[in-house]
PDB file of C-alpha atoms in Angstrom:
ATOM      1  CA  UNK A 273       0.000   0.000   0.000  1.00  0.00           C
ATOM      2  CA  UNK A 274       1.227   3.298  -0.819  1.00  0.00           C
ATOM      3  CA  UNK A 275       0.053   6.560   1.461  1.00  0.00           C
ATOM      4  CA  UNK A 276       0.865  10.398  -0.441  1.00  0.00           C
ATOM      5  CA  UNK A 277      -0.318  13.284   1.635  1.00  0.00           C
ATOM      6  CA  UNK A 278       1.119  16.909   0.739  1.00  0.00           C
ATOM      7  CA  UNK A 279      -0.633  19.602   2.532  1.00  0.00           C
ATOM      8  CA  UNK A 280      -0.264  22.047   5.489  1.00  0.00           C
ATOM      9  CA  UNK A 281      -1.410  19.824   8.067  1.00  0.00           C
ATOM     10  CA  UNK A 282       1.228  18.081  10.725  1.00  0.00           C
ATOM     11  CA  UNK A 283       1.156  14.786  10.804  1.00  0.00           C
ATOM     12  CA  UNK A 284       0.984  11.967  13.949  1.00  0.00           C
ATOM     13  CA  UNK A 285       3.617   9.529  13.730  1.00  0.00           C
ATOM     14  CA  UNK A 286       1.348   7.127  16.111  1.00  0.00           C
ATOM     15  CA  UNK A 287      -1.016   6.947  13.288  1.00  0.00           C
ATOM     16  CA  UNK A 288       1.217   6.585  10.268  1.00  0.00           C
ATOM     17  CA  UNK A 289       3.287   4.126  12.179  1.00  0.00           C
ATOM     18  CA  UNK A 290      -0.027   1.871  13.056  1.00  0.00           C
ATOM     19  CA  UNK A 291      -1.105   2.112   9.596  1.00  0.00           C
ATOM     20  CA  UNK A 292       2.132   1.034   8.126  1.00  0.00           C
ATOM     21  CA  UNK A 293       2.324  -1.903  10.520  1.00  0.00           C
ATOM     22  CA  UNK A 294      -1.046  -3.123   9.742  1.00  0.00           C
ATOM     23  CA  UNK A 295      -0.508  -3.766   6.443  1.00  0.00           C
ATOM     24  CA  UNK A 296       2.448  -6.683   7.921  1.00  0.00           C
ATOM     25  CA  UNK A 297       5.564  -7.608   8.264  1.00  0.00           C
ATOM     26  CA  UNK A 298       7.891  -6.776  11.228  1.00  0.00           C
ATOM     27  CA  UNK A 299      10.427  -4.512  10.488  1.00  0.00           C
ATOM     28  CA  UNK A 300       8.874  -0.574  10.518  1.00  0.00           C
ATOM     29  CA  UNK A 301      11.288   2.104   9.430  1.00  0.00           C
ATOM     30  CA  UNK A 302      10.884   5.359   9.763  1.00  0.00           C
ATOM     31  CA  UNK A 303      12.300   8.915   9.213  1.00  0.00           C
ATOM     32  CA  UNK A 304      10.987  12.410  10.017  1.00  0.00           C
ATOM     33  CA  UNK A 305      12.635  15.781   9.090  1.00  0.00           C
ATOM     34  CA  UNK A 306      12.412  18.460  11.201  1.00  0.00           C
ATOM     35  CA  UNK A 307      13.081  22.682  10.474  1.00  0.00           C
ATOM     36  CA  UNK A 308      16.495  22.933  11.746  1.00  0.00           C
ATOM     37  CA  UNK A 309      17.388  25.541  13.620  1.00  0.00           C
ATOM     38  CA  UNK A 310      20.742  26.633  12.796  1.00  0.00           C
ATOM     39  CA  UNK A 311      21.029  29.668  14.858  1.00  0.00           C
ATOM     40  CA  UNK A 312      19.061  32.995  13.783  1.00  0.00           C
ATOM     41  CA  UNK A 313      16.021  31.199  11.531  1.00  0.00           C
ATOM     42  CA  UNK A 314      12.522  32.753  11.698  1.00  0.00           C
ATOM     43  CA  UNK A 315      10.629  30.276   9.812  1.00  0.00           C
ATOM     44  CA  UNK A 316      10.449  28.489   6.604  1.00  0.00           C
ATOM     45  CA  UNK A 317       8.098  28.788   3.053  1.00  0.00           C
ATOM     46  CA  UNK A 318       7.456  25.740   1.662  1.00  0.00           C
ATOM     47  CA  UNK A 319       6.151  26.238  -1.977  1.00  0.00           C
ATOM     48  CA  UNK A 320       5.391  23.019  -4.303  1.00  0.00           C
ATOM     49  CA  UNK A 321       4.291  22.446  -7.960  1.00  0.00           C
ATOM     50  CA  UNK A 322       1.078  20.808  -6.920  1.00  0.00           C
ATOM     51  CA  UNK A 323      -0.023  19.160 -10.331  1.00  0.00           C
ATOM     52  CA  UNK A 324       3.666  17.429 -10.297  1.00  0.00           C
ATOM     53  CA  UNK A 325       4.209  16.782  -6.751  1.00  0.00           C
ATOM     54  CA  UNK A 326       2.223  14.025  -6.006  1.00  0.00           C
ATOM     55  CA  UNK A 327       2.744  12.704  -8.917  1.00  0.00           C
ATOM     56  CA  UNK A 328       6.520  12.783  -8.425  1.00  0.00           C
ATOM     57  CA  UNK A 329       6.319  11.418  -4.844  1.00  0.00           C
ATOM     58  CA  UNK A 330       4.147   7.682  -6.268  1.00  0.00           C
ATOM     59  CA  UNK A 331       7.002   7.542  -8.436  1.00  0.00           C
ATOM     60  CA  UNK A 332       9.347   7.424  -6.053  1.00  0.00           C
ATOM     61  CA  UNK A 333       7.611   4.775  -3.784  1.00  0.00           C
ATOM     62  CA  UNK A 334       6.267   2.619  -6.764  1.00  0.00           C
ATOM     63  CA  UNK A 335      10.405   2.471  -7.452  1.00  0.00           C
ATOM     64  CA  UNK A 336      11.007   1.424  -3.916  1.00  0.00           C
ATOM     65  CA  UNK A 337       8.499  -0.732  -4.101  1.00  0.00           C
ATOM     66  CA  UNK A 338      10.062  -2.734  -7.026  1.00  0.00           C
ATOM     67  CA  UNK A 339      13.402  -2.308  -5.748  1.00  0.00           C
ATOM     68  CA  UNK A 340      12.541  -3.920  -2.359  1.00  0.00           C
ATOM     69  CA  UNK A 341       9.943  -5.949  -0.859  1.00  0.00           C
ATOM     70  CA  UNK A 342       7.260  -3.222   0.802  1.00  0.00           C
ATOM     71  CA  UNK A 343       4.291  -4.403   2.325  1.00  0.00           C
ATOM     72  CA  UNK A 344       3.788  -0.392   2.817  1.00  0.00           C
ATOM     73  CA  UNK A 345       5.445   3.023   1.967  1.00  0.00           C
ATOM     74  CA  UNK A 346       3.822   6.455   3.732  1.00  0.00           C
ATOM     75  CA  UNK A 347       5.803   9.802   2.273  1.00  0.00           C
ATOM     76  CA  UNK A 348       3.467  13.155   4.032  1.00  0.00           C
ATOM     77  CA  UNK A 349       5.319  16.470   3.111  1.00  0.00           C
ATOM     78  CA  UNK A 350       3.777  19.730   4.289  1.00  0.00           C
ATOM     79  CA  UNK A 351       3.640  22.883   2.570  1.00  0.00           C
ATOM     80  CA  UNK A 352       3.486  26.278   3.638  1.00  0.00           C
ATOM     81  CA  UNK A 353       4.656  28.512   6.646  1.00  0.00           C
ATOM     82  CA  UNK A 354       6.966  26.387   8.993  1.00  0.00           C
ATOM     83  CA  UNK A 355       8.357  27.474  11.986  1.00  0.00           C
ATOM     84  CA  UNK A 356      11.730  26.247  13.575  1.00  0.00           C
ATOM     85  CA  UNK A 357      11.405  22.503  15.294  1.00  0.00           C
ATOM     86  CA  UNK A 358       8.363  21.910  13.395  1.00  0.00           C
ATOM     87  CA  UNK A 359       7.622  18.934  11.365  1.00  0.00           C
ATOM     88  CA  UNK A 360       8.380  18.831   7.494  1.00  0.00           C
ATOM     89  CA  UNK A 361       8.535  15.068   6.185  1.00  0.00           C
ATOM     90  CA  UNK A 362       7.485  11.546   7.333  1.00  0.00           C
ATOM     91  CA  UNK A 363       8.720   8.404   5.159  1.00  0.00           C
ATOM     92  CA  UNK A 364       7.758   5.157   6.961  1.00  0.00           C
ATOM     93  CA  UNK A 365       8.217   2.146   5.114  1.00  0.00           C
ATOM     94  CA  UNK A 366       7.233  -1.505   6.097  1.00  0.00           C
ATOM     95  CA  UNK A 367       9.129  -4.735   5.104  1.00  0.00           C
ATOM     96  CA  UNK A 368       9.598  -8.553   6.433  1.00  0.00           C
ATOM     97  CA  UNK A 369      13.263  -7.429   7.207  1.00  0.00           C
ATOM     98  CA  UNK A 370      14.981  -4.130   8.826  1.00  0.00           C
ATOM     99  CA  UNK A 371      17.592  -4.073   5.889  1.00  0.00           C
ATOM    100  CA  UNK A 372      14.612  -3.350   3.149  1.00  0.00           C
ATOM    101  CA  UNK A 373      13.197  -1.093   5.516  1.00  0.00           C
ATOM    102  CA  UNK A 374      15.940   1.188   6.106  1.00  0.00           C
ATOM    103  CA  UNK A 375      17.344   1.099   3.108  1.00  0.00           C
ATOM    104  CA  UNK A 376      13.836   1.940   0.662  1.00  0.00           C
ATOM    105  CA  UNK A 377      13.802   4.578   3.428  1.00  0.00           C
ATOM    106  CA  UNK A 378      16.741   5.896   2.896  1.00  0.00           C
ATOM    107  CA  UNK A 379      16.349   5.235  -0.714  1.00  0.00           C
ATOM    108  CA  UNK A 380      12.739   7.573  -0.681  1.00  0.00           C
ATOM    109  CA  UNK A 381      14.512  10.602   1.184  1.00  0.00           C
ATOM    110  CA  UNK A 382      17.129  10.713  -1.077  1.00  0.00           C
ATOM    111  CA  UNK A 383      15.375  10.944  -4.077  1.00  0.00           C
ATOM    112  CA  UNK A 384      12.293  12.829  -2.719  1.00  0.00           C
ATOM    113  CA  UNK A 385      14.934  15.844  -1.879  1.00  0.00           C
ATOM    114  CA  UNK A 386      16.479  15.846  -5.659  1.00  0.00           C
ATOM    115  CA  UNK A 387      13.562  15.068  -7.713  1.00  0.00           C
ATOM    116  CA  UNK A 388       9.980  16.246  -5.507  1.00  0.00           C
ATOM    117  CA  UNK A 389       9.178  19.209  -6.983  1.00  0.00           C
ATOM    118  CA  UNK A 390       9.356  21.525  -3.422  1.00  0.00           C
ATOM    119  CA  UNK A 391      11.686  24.973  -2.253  1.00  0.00           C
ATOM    120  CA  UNK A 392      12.234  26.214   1.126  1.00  0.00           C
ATOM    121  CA  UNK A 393      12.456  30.249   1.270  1.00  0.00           C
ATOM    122  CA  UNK A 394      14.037  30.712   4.764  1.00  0.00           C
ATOM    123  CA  UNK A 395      12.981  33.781   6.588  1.00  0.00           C
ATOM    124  CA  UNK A 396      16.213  34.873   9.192  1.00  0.00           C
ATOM    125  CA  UNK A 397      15.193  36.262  12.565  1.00  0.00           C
ATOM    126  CA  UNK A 398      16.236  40.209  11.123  1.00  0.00           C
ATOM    127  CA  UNK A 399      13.547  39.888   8.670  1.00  0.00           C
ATOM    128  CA  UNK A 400      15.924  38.674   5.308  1.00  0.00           C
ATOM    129  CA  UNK A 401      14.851  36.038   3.426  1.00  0.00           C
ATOM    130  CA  UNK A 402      16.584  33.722   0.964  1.00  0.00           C
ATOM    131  CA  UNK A 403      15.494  30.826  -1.333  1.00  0.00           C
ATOM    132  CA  UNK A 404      17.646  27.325  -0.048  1.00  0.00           C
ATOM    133  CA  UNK A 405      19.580  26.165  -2.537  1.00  0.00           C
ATOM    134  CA  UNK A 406      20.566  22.668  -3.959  1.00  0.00           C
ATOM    135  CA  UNK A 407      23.455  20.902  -2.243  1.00  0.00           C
ATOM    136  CA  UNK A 408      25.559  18.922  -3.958  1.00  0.00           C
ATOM    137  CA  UNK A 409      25.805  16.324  -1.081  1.00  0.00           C
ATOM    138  CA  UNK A 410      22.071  16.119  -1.728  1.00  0.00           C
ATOM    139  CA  UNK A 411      22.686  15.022  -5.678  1.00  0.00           C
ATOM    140  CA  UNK A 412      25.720  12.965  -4.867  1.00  0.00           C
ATOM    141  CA  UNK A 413      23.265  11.041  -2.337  1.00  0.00           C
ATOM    142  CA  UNK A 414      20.457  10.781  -4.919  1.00  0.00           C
ATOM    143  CA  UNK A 415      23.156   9.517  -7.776  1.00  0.00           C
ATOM    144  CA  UNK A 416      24.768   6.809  -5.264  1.00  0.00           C
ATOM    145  CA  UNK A 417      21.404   4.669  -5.891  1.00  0.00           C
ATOM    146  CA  UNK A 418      21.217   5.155  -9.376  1.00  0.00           C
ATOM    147  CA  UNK A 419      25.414   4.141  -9.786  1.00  0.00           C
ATOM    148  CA  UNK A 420      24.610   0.944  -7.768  1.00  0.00           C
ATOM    149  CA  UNK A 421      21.317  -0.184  -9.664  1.00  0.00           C
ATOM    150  CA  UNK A 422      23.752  -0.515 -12.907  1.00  0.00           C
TER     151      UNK A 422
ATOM    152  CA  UNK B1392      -4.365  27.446 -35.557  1.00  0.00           C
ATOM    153  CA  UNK B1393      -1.230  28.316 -33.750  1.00  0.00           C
ATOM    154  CA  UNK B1394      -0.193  26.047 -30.878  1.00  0.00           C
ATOM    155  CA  UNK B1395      -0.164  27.387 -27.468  1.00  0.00           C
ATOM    156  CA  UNK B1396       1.395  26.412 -24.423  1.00  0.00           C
ATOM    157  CA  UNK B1397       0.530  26.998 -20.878  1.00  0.00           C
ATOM    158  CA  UNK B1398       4.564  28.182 -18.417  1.00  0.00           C
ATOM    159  CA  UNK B1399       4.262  27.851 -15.264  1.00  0.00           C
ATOM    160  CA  UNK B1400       6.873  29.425 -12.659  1.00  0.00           C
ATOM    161  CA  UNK B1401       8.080  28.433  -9.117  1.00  0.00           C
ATOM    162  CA  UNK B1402       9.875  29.539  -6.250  1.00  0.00           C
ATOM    163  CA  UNK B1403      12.509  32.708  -7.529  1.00  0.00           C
ATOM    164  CA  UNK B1404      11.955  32.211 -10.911  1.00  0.00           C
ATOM    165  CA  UNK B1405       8.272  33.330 -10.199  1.00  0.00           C
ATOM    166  CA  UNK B1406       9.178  35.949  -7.991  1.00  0.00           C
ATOM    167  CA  UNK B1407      11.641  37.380  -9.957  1.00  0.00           C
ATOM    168  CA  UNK B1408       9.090  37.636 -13.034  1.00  0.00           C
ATOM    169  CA  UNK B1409       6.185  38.662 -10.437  1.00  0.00           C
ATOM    170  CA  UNK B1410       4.467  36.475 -12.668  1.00  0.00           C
ATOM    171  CA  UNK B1411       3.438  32.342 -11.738  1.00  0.00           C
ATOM    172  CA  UNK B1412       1.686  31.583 -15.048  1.00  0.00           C
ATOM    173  CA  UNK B1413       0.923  32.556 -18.652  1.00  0.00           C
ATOM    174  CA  UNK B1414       0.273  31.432 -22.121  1.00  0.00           C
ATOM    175  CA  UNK B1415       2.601  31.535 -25.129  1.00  0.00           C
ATOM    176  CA  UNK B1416       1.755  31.230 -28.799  1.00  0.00           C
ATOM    177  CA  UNK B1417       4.155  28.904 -30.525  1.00  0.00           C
ATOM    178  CA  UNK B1418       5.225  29.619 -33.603  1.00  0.00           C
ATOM    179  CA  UNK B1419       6.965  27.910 -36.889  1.00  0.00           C
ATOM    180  CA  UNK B1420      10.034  26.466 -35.570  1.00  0.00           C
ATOM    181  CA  UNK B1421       9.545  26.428 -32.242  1.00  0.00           C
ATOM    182  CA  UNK B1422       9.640  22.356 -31.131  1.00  0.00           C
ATOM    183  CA  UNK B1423      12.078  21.814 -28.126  1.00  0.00           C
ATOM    184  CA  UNK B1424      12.067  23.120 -24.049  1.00  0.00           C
ATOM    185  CA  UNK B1425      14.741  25.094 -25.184  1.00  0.00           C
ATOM    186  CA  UNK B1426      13.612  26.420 -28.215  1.00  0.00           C
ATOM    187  CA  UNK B1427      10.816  28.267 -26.029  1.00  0.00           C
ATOM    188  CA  UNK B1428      13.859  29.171 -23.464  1.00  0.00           C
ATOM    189  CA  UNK B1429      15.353  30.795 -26.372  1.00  0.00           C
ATOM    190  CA  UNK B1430      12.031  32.549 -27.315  1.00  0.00           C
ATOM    191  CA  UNK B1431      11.717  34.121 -23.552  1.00  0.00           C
ATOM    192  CA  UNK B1432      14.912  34.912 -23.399  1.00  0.00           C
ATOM    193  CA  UNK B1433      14.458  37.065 -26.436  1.00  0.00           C
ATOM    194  CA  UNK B1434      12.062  39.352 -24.880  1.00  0.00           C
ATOM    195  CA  UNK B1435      14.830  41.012 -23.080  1.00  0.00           C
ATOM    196  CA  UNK B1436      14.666  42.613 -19.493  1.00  0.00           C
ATOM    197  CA  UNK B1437      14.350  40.153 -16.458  1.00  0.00           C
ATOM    198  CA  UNK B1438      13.579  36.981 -18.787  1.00  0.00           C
ATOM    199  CA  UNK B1439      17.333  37.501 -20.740  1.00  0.00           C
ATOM    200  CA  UNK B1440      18.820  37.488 -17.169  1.00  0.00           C
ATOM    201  CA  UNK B1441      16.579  34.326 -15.653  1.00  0.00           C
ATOM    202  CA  UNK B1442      16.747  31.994 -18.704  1.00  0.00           C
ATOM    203  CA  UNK B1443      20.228  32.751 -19.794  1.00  0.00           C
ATOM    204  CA  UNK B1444      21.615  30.537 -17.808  1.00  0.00           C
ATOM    205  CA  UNK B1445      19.827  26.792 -18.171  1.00  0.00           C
ATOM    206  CA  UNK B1446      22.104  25.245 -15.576  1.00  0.00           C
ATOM    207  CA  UNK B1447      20.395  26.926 -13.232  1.00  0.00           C
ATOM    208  CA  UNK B1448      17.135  25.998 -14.130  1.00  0.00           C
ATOM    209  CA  UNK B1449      14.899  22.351 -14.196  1.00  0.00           C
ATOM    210  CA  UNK B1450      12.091  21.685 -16.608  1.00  0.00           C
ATOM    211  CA  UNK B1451       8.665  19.417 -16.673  1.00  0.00           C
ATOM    212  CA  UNK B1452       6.897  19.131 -19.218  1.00  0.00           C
ATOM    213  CA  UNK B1453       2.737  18.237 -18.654  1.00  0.00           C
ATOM    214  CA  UNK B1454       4.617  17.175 -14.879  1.00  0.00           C
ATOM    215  CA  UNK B1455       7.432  14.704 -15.763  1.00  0.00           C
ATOM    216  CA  UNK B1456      10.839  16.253 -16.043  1.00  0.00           C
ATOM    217  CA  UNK B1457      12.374  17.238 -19.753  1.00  0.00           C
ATOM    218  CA  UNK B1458      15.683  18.185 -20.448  1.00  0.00           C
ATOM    219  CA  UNK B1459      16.741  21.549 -22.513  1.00  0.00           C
ATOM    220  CA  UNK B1460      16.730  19.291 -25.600  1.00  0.00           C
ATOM    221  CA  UNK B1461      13.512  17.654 -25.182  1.00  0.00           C
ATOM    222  CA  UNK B1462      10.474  17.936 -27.973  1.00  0.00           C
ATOM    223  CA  UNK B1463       7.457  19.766 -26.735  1.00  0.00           C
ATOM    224  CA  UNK B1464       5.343  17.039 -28.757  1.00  0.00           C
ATOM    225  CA  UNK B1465       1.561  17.323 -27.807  1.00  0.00           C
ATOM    226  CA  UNK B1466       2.210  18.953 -23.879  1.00  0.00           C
ATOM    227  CA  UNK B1467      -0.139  21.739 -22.735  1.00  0.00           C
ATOM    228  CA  UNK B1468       2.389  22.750 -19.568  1.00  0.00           C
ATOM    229  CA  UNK B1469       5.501  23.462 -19.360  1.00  0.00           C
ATOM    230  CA  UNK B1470       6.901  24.232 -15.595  1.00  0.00           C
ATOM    231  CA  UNK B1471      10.305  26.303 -15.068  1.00  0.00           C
ATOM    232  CA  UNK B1472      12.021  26.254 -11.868  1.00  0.00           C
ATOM    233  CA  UNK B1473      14.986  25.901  -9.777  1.00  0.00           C
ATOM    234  CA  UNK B1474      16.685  22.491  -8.575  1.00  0.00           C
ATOM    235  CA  UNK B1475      14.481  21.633  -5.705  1.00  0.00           C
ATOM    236  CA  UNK B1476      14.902  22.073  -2.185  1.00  0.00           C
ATOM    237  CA  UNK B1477      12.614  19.974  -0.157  1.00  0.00           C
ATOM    238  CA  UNK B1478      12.610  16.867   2.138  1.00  0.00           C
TER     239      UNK B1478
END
């Protein structure tokens, strides 16, 4: 089973997790990103291309899914105004084994921060604001799966 | 008729146009993602200094991602915006 939620709702991990683990299996991995705070940030934008995103994000899982064997992948991004410590992304995925798990998870952030169509405008506590940009740690990450698949 | 296709912007590369949508007339000639590039870039001003530089920018075409060199074919939307930032 595959769960996409974008919106500008938080999410409860309680939930997601118990819906991930009743579709079976024992091994339940999970990540959650978080708005860092990194010293003098006010908040964060989120802005996303909404006819693409969700699109993107089944994408992404259907590939886990043939990569490794899910019984169930949950990806929830929120959009909008975000302030620091607050929730951004949930990926939980659900496997026989912890290896699949962690690794499709792994797998779904990585890809899900090169390819999802989403940009973070940070807002600094003096009232600048700046759009993130792309790290190249990011697209080294993302390329590492693609190298290993060949 | 002429074809037309529907540009959407995101993130700077809307702000910086103060504009997140419009519709362009395509004429004779005019086949590739960067053919249109080329076509906005020729209107001078802010577009010249946005789409100059391609590397900086990603394209989808009706929602899947294109290259620079990829035909339009039958798409209604074509998206422009920078790498992505989210996760």
């Amino acid at each position: 089973m595959i769960r996409i939620s974008v919106g500008p709702d938080d999410f409860d991990i309680a939930v997601e997790t118990a819906r991930v683990s009743g579709q079976g299996g024992g091994a339940i991995a999970s990540f959650i990103g978080q708005v860092r705070d990194d010293g003098n940030l006010q908040s964060l934008a989120l802005e996303h291309y909404p006819a693409m995103t969700e699109k993107a994000l089944h994408k992404i899982a259907e590939t886990a899914r043939a990569d490794w064997p899910l019984h169930a992948v949950t990806i929830i991004h929120r959009v909008g105004k975000l302030a620091v410590g607050d929730n951004i992304v949930l990926v939980i995925t659900g496997s026989d084994h912890r290896g699949a798990a962690i690794e499709a998870c792994s797998f779904i952030m990585d890809k899900l921060k090169t390819v999802a169509p989403f940009w973070k405008k940070e807002t600094r506590t003096d009232g600048t604001t700046k759009w993130i940009e792309e790290r190249a740690s990011d697209v080294d990450a993302s390329q590492k799966w693609d190298l290993r698949k060949n | 008729m002429a074809r037309s296709l529907d540009i959407v912007y995101f993130a700077w590369v809307r702000e910086r146009l103060g504009l997140d949508q419009e519709q362009v007339a395509l004429g004779e000639g005019i086949e590739t993602i960067a053919d249109v590039v080329m076509m906005l870039v020729a209107r001078g001003g802010v577009y010249a200094e946005i789409f100059a530089d391609l590397a900086k920018l990603r394209f989808a075409l009706d929602q899947d991602y294109g290259l620079p060199a990829s035909p339009l074919g039958s798409a209604k939307e074509l998206a422009i915006f920078p790498p992505v930032t989210g996760g």
